[in-house]
Amino acid sequence: GSLLEDFTLEYYIRHRKEIKAMSSPEALLNTKALLDQFTREWKTYAPQSGPLPGEILVFPMARLARYRWGNIGYYQIVNPQDPVIESARIHLSR
C-alpha cells in the first residue's frame, strides 16, 4: 500500500477505541478533534509529504470508516464527495 494507506491503518489500530465509540461515518468526518489529530500525526509520520489537503483527507477518513463500519461506511464518506453521485442524486430527487 501507499504511505498514506499504511499510516491510516496504523492510526486506526492506535485509535480504535475512540473510532469504535463513534456512532456513524458522518460523525467520524465531522469530528474536528479527530481530523486535527490525524493531520498532526501524519505530519510527524511523513514530514516529507507535507500537509494533507481537504480533498485528499476524505480518502483516509473513508478508509477509517471502512475499518469501522465496512464498505457501507466507506461509501457514506466517499459518495457525497463525488460530483457524479451528487448530480445523480439531484436529478433523481426531481
Steps between C-alpha positions, in 0.01 A plus 500: 500500500588864487656689787165665575317165497757350737476800732119485497499136609753570773294801612187284517678239711629768740163679524260208461327567832410861411392409147286208617323739739381712205141450398534538122739567212369857489601543865850389406522758221347777713716455810746787474717367784550170314580676172748729676662207680523297177670786313737572793607135520535486120744796509713311753472167313584639155644853532639481147146460361368834621147573619195313373261720301132464594408322177768238570410467869162355397666178386676402824182595688306270266753225567460548876123476448552176304705352785223595746175449301605300193433605140179680598703737716754555224239598243313724744817710515606480134168530314400848624839626376448354151354758257350226280316347798384846613374585150309169482352559846375847397360365173320211671348725765309703238 
